[in-house]
Coordinates of C-alpha atoms in Angstrom, one line a residue:
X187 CA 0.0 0.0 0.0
X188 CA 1.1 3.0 -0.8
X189 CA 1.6 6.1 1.5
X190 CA 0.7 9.7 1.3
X191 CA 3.8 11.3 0.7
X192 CA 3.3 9.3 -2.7
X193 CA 0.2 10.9 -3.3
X194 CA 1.9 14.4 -2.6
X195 CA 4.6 13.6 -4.7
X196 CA 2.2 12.8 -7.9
X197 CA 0.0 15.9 -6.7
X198 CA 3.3 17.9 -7.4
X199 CA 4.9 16.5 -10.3
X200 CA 1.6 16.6 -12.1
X201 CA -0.3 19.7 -10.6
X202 CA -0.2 21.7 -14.6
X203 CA -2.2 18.8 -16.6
X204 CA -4.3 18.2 -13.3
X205 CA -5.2 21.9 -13.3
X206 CA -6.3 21.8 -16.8
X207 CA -8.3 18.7 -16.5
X208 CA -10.3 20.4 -13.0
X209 CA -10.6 23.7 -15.2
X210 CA -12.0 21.7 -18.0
X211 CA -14.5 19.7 -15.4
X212 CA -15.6 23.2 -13.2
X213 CA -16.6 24.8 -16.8
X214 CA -18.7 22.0 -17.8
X215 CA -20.6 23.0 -14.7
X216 CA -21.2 26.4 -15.2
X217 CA -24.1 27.7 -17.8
X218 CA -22.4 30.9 -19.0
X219 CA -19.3 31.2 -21.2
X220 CA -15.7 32.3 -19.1
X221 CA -13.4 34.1 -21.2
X222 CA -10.2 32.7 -22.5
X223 CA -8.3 35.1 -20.4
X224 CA -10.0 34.0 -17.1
X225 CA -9.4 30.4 -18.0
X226 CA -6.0 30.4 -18.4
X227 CA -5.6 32.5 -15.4
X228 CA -7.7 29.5 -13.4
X229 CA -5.4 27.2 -14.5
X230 CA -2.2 29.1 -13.4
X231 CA -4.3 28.9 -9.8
X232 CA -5.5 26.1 -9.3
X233 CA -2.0 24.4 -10.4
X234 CA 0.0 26.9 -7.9
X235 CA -3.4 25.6 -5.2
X236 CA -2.6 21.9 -6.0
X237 CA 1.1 22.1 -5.3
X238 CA 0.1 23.4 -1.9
X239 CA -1.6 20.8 -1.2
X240 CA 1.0 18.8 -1.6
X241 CA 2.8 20.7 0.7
X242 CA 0.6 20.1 2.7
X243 CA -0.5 16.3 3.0
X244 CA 4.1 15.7 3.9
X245 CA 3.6 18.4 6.6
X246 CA 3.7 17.4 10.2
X247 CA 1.7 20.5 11.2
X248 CA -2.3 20.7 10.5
X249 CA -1.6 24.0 9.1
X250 CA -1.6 25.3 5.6
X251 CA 1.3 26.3 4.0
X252 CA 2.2 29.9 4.5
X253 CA 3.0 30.4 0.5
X254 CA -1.4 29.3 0.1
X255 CA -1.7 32.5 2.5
X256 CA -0.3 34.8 0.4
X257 CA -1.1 33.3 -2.4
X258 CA -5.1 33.7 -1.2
X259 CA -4.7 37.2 -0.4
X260 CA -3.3 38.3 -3.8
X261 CA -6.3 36.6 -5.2
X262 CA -9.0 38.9 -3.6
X263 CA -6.3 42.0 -3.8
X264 CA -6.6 41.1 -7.9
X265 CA -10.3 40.6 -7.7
X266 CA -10.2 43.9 -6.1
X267 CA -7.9 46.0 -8.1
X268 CA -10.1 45.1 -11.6
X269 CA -13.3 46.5 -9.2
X270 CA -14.4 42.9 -9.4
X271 CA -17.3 41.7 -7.6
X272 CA -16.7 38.9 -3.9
X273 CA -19.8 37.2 -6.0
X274 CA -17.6 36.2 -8.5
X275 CA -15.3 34.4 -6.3
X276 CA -18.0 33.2 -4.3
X277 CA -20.5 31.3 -7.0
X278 CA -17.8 29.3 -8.4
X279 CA -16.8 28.0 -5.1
X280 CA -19.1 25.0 -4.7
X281 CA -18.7 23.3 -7.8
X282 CA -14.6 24.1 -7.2
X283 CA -14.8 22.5 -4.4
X284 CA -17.0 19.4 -5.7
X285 CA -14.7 18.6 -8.7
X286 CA -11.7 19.2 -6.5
X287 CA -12.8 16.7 -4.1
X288 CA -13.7 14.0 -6.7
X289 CA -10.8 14.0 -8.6
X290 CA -8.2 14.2 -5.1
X291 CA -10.4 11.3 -3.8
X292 CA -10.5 9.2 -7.5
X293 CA -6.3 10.1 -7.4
X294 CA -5.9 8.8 -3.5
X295 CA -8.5 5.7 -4.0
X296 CA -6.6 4.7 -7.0
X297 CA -3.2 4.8 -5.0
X298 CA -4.9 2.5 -2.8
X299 CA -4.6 4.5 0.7
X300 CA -6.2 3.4 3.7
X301 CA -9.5 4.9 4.7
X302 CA -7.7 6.3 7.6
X303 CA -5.7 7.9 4.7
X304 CA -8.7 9.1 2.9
X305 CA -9.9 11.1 5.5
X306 CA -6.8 13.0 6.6
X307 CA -6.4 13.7 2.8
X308 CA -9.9 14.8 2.7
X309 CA -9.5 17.5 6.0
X310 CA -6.5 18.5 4.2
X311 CA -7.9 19.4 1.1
X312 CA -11.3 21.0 3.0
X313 CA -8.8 22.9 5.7
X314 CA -6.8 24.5 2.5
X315 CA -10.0 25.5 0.5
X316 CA -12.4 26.9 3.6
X317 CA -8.9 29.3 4.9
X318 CA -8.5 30.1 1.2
X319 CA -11.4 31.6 0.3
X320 CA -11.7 33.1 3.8
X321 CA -8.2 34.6 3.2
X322 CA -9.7 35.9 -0.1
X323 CA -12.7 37.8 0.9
X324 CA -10.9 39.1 4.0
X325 CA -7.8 40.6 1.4
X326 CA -10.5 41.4 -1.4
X327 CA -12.5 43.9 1.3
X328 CA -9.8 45.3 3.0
X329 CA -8.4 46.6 -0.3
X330 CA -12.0 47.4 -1.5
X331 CA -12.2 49.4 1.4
X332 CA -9.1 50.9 1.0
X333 CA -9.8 52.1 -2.4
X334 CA -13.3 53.3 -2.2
X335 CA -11.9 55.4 1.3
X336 CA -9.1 56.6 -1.2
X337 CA -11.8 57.9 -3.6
X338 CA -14.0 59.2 -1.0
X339 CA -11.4 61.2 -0.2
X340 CA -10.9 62.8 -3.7
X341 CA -14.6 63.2 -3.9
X342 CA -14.5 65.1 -0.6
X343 CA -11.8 67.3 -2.3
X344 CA -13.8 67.8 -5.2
X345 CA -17.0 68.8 -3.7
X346 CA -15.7 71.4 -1.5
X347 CA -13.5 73.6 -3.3
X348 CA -12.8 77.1 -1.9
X349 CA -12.9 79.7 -4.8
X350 CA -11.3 82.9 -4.5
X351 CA -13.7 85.7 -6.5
X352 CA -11.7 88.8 -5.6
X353 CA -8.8 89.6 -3.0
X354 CA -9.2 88.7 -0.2
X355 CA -12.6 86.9 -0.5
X356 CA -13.3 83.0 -1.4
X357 CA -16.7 81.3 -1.3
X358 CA -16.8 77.4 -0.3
X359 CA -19.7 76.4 -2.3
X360 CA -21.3 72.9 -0.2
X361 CA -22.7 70.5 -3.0
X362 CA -24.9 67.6 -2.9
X363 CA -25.1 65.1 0.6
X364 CA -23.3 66.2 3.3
X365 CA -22.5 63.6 5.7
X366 CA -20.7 63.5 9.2
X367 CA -17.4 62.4 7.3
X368 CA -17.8 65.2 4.4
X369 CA -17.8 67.6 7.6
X370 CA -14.8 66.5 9.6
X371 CA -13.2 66.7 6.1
X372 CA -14.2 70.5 5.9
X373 CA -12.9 71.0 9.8
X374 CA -9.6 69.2 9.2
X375 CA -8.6 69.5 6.2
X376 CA -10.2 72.0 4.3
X377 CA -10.3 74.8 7.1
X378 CA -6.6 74.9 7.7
X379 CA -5.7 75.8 4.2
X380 CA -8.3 78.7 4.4
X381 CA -5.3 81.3 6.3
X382 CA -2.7 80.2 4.0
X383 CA -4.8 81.9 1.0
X384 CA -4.7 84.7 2.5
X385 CA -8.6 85.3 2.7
X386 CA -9.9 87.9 5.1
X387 CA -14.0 87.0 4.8
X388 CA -15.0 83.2 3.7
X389 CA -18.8 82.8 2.0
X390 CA -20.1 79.8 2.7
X391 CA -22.4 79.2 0.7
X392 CA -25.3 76.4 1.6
X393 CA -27.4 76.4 -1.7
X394 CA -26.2 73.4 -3.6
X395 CA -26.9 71.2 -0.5
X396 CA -29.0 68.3 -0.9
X397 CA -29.1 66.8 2.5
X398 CA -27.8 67.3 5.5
X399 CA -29.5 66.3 9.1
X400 CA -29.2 68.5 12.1
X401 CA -26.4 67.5 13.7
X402 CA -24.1 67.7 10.8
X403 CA -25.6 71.2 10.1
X404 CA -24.3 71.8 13.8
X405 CA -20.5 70.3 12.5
X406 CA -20.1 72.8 9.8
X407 CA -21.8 75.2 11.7
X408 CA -18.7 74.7 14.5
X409 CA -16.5 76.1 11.7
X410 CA -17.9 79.7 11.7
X411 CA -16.0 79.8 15.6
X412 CA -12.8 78.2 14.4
X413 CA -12.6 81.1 11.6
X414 CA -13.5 83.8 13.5
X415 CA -11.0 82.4 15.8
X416 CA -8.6 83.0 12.8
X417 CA -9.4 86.5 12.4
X418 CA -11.5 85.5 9.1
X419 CA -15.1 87.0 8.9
X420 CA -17.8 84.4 7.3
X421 CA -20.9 84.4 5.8
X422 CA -23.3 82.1 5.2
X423 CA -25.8 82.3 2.4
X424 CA -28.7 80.1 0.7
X425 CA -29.5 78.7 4.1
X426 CA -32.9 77.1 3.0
X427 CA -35.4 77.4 5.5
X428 CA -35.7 73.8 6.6
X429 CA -32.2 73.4 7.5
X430 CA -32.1 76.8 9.5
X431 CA -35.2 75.5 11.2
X432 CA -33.2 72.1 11.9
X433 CA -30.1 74.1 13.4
X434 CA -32.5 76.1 15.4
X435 CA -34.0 73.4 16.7
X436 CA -30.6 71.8 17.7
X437 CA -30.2 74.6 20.0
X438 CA -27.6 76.9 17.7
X439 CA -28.3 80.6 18.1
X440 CA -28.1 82.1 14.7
X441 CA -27.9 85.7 16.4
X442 CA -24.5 85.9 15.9
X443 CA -23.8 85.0 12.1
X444 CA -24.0 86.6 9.5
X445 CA -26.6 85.2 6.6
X446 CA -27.3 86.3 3.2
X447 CA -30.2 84.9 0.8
X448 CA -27.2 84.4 -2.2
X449 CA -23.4 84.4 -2.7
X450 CA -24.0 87.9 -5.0
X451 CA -26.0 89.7 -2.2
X452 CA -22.8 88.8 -0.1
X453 CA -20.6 89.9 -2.4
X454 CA -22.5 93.3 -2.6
X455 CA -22.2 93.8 1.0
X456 CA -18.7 93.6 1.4
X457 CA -18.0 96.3 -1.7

């Protein structure tokens, strides 16, 4: 009888036409059409996935190899980068895992292991392909997340711009949602680069907002203190009614600011 390490070695030495013949069984399976590009990348992985397992069945550890780790990670961090969906790793994963396990098991039985044999093969095999994917997913949303946090960040840029319109005057025009994160990003990042343009009076300008809940209102509302703290005079125009009702309501006292209907009726004010 035959032992495992046998079955590892053939695993190894034969782990490119193996790949090809699992690729060719897992499409059968499926009732749409894979592109030639994402077939011969499948083969590239499941041969590199095969030759783990051989790794792993001659390991004294019931632990994966470190190389499927990585290996798992740069999967979902590829899957990521092409703005790839998780469902696409995801669907294919049963019947991967069904024609894995019937041709390791047709390859064991046939080098006539014991069923002891069998079954630590088997846990093997099911150990590497439950941490793989897991490793997957868990690499594929932290880049995700990483990249749409990157972008939100360029949006936030974006969508509050401050635009000088004569010396010594610059409107920040607020556009579209405006969310708790959009207003720390005002407060940390945009605020601070207000004295190094050398403004004396800020318009803020509230017209193009689309939404905005009271106690974001009462965020960017915080800002007015930190500029007058800065020696810069602000005004706030096209403060719809509903929102000033909102901040009202929240307890702000609007006494002490300075509001116009429009960014031109501010403008005239200062001349």
């Amino acid at each position: 009888m035959n032992s495992i390490s046998t079955v590892a070695k053939y695993l190894t030495e034969n782990a490119n036409s193996l790949a090809i013949e699992i690729v060719d069984e897992i499409l059968d399976k499926f009732e749409f059409t894979v592109p030639e590009e994402e077939i011969k990348q499948a083969i590239v992985v499941y041969k590199e996935f095969i030759g783990f397992l051989g790794q792993a069945l001659i390991s004294t550890e019931m632990k994966v190899p470190d190389g499927l780790i990585e290996w798992s990670k740069r999967n979902g961090e590829r899957e990521a980068a092409l703005m790839g969906r998780i469902s696409s790793i995801i669907g294919r994963y049963p019947d991967t895992r069904l024609v894995f396990s019937e041709r390791i098991n047709k390859i064991i039985l046939s080098f006539g292991l014991s069923a002891e044999d069998v079954i630590f093969v088997n846990k093997r095999l099911n150990l590497m392909l439950d941490i793989s994917i897991t490793e997957t997913i868990i690499a594929f949303e932290r880049l995700t997340d990483n990249i749409l946090k990157t972008r939100q960040g360029q949006i936030n840029e974006l969508s509050a711009p401050i635009v000088p319109i004569q010396e010594g005057v610059a409107v920040l025009p607020l556009i579209g949602s405006v969310d708790f994160e959009r207003a720390e990003h005002l407060l940390n990042k945009v605020v601070p680069k207000i004295p190094q343009l050398r403004v004396e009076c800020l318009i803020i300008d509230f017209s193009g907002i689309v939404t905005i809940d009271a106690e974001v209102a009462g965020h960017i509302f915080n800002i007015y203190d930190v500029l007058r703290l800065l020696g810069i005079n602000v005004i706030m125009t096209g403060i719809r009614p509903e929102l000033a009702t909102k901040v009202v309501h929240r307890g702000i006292d609007f006494s002490s600011f300075t509001t116009y209907s429009n960014v031109m009726q501010a403008i005239e004010s200062i001349k």
